[in-house]
JSON list of C-alpha atoms in Angstrom, two decimals:
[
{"chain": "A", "resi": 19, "resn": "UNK", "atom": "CA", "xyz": [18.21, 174.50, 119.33]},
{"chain": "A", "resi": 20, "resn": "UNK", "atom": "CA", "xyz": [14.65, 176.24, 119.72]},
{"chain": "A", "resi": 21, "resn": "UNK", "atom": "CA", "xyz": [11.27, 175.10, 118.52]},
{"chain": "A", "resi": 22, "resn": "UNK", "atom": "CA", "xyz": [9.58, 178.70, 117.76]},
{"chain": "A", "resi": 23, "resn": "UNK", "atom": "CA", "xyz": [6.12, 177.97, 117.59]},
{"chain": "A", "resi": 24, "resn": "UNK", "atom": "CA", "xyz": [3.29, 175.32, 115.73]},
{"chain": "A", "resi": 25, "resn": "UNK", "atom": "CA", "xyz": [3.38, 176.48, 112.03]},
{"chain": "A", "resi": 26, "resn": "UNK", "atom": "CA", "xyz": [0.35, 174.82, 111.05]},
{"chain": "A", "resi": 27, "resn": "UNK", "atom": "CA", "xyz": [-1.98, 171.56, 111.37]},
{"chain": "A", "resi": 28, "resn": "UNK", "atom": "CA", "xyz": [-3.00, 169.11, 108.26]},
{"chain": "A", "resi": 29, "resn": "UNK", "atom": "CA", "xyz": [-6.07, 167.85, 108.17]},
{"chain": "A", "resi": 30, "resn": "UNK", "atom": "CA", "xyz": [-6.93, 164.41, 105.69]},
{"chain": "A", "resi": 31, "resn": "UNK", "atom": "CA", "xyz": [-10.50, 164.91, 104.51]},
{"chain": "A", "resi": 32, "resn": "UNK", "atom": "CA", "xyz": [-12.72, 163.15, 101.76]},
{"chain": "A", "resi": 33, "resn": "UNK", "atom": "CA", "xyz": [-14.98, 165.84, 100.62]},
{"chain": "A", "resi": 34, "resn": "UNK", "atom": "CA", "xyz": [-11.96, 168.70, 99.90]},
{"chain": "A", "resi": 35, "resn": "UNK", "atom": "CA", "xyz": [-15.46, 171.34, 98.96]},
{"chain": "A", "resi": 36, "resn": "UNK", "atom": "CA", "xyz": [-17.89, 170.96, 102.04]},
{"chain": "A", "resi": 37, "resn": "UNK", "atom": "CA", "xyz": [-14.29, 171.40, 104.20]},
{"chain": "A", "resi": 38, "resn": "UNK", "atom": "CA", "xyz": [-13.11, 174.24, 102.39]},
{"chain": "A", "resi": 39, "resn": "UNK", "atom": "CA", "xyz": [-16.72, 176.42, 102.19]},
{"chain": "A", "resi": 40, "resn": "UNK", "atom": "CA", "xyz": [-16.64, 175.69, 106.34]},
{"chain": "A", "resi": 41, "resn": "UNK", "atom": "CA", "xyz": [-13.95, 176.68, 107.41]},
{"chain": "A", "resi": 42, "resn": "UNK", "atom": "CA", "xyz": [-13.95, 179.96, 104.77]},
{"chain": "A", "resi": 43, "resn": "UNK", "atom": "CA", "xyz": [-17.38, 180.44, 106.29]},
{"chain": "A", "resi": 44, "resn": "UNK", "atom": "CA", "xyz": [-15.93, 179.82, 109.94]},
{"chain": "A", "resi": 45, "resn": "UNK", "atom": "CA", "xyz": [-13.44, 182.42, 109.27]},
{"chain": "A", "resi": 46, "resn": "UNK", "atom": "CA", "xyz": [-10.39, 181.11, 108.25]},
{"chain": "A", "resi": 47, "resn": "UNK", "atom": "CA", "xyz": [-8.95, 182.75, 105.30]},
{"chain": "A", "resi": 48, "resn": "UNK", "atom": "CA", "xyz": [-7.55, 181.13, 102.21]},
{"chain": "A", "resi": 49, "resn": "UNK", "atom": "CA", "xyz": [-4.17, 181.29, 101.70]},
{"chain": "A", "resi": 50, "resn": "UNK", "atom": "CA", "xyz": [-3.57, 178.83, 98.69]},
{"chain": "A", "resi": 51, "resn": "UNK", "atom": "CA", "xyz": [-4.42, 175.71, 97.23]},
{"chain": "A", "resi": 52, "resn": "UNK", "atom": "CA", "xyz": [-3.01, 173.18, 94.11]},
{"chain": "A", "resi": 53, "resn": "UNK", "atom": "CA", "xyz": [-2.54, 169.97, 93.09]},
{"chain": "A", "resi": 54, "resn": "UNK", "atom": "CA", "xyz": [0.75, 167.94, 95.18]},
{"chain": "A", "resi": 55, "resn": "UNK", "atom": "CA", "xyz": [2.29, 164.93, 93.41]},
{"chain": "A", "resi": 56, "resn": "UNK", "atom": "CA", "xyz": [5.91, 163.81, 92.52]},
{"chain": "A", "resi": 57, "resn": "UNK", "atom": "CA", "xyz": [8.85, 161.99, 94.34]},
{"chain": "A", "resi": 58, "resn": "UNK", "atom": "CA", "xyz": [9.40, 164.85, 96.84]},
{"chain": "A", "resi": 59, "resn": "UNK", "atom": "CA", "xyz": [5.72, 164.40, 98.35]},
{"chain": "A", "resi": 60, "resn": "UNK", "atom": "CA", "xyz": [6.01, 160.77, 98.37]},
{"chain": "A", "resi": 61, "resn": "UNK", "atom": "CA", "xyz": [9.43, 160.76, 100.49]},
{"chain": "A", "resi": 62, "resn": "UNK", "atom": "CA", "xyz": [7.73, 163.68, 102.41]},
{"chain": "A", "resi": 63, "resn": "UNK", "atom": "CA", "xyz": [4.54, 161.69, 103.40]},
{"chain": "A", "resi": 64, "resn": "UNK", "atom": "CA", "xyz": [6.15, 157.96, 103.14]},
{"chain": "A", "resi": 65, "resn": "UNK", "atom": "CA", "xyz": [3.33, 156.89, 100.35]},
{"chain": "A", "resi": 66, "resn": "UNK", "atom": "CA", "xyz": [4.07, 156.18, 96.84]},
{"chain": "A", "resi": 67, "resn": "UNK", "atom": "CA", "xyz": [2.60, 157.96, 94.06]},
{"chain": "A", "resi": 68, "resn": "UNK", "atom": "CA", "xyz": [0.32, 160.40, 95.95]},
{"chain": "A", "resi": 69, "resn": "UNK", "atom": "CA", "xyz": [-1.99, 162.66, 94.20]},
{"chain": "A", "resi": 70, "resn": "UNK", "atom": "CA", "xyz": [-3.17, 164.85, 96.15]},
{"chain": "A", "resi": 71, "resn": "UNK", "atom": "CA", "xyz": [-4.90, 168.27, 96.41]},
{"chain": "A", "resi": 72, "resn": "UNK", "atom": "CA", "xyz": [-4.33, 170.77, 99.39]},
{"chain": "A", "resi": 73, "resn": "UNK", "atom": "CA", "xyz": [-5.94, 174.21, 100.65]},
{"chain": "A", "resi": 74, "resn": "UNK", "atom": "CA", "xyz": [-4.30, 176.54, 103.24]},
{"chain": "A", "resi": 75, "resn": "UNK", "atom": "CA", "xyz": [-6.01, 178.48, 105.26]},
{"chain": "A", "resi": 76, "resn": "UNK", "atom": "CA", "xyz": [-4.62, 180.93, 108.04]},
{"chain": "A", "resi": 77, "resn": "UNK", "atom": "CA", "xyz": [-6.45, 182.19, 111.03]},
{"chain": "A", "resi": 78, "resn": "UNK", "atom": "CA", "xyz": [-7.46, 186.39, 110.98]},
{"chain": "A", "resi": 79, "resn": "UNK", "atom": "CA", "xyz": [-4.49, 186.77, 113.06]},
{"chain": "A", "resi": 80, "resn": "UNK", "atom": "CA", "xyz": [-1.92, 185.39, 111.13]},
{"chain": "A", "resi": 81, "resn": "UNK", "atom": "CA", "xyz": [-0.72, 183.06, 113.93]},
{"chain": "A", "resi": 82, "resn": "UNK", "atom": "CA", "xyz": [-1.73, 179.65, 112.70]},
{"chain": "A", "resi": 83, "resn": "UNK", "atom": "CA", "xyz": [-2.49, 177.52, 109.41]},
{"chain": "A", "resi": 84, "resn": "UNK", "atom": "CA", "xyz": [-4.68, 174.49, 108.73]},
{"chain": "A", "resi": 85, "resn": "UNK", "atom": "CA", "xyz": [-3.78, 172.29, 105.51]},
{"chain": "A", "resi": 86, "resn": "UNK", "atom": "CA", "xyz": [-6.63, 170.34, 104.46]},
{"chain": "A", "resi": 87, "resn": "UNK", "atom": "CA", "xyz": [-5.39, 167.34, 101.86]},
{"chain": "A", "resi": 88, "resn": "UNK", "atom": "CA", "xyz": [-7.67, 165.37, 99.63]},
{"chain": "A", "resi": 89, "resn": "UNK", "atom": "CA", "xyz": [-5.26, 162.25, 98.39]},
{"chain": "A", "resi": 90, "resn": "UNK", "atom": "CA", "xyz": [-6.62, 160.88, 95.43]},
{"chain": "A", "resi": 91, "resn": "UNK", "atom": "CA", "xyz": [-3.75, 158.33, 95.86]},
{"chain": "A", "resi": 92, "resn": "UNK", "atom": "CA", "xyz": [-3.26, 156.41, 97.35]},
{"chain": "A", "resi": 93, "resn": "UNK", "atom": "CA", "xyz": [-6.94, 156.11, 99.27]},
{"chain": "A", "resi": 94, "resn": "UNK", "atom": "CA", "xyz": [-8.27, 155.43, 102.48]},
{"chain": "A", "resi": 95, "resn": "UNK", "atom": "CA", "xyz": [-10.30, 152.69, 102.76]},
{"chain": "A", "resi": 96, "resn": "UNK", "atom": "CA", "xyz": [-11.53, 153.03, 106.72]},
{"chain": "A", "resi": 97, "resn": "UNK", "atom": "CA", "xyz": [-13.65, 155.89, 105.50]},
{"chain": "A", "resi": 98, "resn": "UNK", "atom": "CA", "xyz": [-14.62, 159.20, 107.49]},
{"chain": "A", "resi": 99, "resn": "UNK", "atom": "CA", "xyz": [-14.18, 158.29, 111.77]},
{"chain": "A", "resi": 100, "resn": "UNK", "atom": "CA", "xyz": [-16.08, 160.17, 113.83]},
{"chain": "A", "resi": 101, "resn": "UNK", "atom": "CA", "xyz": [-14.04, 159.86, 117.00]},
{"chain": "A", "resi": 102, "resn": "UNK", "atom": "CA", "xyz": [-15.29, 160.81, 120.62]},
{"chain": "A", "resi": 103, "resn": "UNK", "atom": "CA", "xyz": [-13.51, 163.35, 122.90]},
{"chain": "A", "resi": 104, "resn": "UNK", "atom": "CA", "xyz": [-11.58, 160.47, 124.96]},
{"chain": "A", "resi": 105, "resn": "UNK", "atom": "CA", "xyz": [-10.52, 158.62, 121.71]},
{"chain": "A", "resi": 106, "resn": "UNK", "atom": "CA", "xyz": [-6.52, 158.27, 121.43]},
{"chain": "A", "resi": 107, "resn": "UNK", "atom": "CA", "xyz": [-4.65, 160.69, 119.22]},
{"chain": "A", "resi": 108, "resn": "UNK", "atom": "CA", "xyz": [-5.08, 164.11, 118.37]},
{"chain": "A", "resi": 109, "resn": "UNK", "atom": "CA", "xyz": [-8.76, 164.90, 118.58]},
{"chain": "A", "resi": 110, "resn": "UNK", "atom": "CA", "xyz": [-9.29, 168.41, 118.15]},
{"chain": "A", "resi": 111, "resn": "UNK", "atom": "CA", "xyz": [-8.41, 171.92, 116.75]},
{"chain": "A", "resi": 112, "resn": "UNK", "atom": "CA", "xyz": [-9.24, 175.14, 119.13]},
{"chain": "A", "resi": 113, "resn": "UNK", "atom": "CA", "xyz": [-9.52, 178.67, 118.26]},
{"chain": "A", "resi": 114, "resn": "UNK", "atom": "CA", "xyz": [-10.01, 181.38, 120.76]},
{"chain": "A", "resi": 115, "resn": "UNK", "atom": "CA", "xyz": [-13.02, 183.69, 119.45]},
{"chain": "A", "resi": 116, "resn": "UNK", "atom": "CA", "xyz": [-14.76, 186.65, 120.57]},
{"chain": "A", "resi": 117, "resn": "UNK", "atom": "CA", "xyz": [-19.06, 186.57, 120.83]},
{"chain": "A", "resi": 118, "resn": "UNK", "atom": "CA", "xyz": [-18.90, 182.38, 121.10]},
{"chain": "A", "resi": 119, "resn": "UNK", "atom": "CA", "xyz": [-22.86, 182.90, 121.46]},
{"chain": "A", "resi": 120, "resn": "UNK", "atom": "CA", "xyz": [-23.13, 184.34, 118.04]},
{"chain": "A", "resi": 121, "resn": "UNK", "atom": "CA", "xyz": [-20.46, 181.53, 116.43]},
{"chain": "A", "resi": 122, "resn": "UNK", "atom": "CA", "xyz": [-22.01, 178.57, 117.79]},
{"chain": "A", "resi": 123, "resn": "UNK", "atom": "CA", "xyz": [-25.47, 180.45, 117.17]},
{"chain": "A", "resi": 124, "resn": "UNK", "atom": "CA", "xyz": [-24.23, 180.58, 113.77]},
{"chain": "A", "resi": 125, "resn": "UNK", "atom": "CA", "xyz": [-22.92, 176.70, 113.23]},
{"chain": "A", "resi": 126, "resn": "UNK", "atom": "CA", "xyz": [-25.99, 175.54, 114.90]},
{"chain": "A", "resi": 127, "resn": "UNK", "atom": "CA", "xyz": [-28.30, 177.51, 111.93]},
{"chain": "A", "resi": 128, "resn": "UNK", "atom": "CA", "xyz": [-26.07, 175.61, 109.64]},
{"chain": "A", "resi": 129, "resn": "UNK", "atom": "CA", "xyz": [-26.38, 172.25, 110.71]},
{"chain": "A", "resi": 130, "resn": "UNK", "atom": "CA", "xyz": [-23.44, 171.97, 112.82]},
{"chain": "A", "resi": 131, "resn": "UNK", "atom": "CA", "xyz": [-23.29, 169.40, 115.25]},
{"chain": "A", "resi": 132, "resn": "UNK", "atom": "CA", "xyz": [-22.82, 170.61, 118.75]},
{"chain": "A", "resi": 133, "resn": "UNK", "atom": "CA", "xyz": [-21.06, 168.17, 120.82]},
{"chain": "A", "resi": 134, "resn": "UNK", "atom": "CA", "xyz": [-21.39, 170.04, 124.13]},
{"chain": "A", "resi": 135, "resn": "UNK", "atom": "CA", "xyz": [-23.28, 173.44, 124.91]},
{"chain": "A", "resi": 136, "resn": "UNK", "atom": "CA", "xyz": [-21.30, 176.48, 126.14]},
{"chain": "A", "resi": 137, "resn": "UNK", "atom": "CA", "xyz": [-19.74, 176.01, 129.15]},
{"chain": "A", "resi": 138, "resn": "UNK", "atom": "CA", "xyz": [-17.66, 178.34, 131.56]},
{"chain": "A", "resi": 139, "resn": "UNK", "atom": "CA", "xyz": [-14.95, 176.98, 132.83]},
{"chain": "A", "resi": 140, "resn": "UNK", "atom": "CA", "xyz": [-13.81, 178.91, 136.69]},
{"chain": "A", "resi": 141, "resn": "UNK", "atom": "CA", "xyz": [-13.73, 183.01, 135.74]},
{"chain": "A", "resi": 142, "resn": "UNK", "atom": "CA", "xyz": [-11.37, 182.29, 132.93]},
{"chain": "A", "resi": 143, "resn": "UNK", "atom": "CA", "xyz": [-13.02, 180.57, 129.69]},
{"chain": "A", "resi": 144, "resn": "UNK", "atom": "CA", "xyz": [-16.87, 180.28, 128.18]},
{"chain": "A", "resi": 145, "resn": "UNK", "atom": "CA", "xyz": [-15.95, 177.05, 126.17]},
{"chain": "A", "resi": 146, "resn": "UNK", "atom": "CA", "xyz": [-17.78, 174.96, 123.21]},
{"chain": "A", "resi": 147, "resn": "UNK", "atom": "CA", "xyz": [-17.11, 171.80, 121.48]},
{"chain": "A", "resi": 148, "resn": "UNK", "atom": "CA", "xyz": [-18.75, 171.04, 117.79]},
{"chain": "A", "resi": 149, "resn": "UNK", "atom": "CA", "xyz": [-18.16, 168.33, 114.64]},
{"chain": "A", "resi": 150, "resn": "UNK", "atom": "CA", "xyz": [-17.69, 170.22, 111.49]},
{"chain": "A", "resi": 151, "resn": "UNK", "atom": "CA", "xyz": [-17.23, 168.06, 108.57]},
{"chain": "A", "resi": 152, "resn": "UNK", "atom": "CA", "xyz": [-15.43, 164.92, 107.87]},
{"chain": "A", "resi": 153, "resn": "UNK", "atom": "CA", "xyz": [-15.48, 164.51, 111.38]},
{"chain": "A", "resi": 154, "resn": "UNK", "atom": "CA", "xyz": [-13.33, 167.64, 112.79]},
{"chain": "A", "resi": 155, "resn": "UNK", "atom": "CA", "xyz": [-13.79, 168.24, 116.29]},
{"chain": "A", "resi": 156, "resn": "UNK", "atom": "CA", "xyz": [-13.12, 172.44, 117.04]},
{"chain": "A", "resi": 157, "resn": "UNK", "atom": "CA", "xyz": [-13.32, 173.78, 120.36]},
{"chain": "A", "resi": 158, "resn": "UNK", "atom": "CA", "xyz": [-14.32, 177.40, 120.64]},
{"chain": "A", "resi": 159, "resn": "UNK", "atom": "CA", "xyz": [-12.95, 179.29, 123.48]},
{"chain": "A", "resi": 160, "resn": "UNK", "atom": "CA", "xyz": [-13.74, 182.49, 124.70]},
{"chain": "A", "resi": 161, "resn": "UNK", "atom": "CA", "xyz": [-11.27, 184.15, 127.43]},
{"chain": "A", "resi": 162, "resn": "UNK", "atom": "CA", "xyz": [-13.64, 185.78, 129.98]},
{"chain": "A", "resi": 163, "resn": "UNK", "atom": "CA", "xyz": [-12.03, 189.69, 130.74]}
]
């Protein structure tokens, strides 16, 4: 028995357009998307009668996947959290980069919310945390050669 590697992370956001047009805009490029509904998803997911549409996107390396799912049904009814850093659960989504300047730069033209400012971590990582949409908390880090 052998677990080979993470295969990809799924995301659950409201607004299926603003999250797709950032992360394509991030970087990220599209792999797929479609409608998801039937039996199959509902014993997948443990919900009855989803409806649900899903996008794919892969990083430039080919290494990792994000699936971003829009259910239709059932709903949410909490609405969008905006966690902090310290809340329980899985709270973010890094991505090493190259030129973090320029990237958070970038987000911050944009509107991006910057949760911290570039920070360098020992000789070893310049590192950034930001809120894209729905909530998603990415942190950027940049190896230091």
């Amino acid at each position: 028995m052998k677990i080979n590697r993470i295969d990809h992370v799924g995301v659950v956001v409201n607004d299926l357009l603003v999250t797709k047009a950032f992360f394509l805009d991030f970087g990220l490029e599209l792999l797929g998307e479609g409608e998801v509904d039937g039996e199959w998803v509902d014993r997948v997911v443990g919900l009855n009668n989803v409806k649900a549409k899903c996008v794919v996107f892969r990083t430039p390396d080919g290494q990792a996947n994000i699936e971003l799912f829009k259910f239709y049904t059932p709903s949410d009814d909490q609405g969008i959290l905006k966690p902090s850093a310290n809340t329980l659960g899985i709270r973010h989504i890094a991505f090493a980069v190259e030129d973090i300047e320029a990237i958070v730069a970038k987000l911050k033209k944009k509107g991006t919310e910057i949760i911290s400012e570039i920070q360098q971590y020992k000789e070893s990582y310049k590192l950034c945390l930001l809120r894209g949409p729905e909530g998603i908390i990415l942190e950027l880090a940049e190896e230091i050669k």
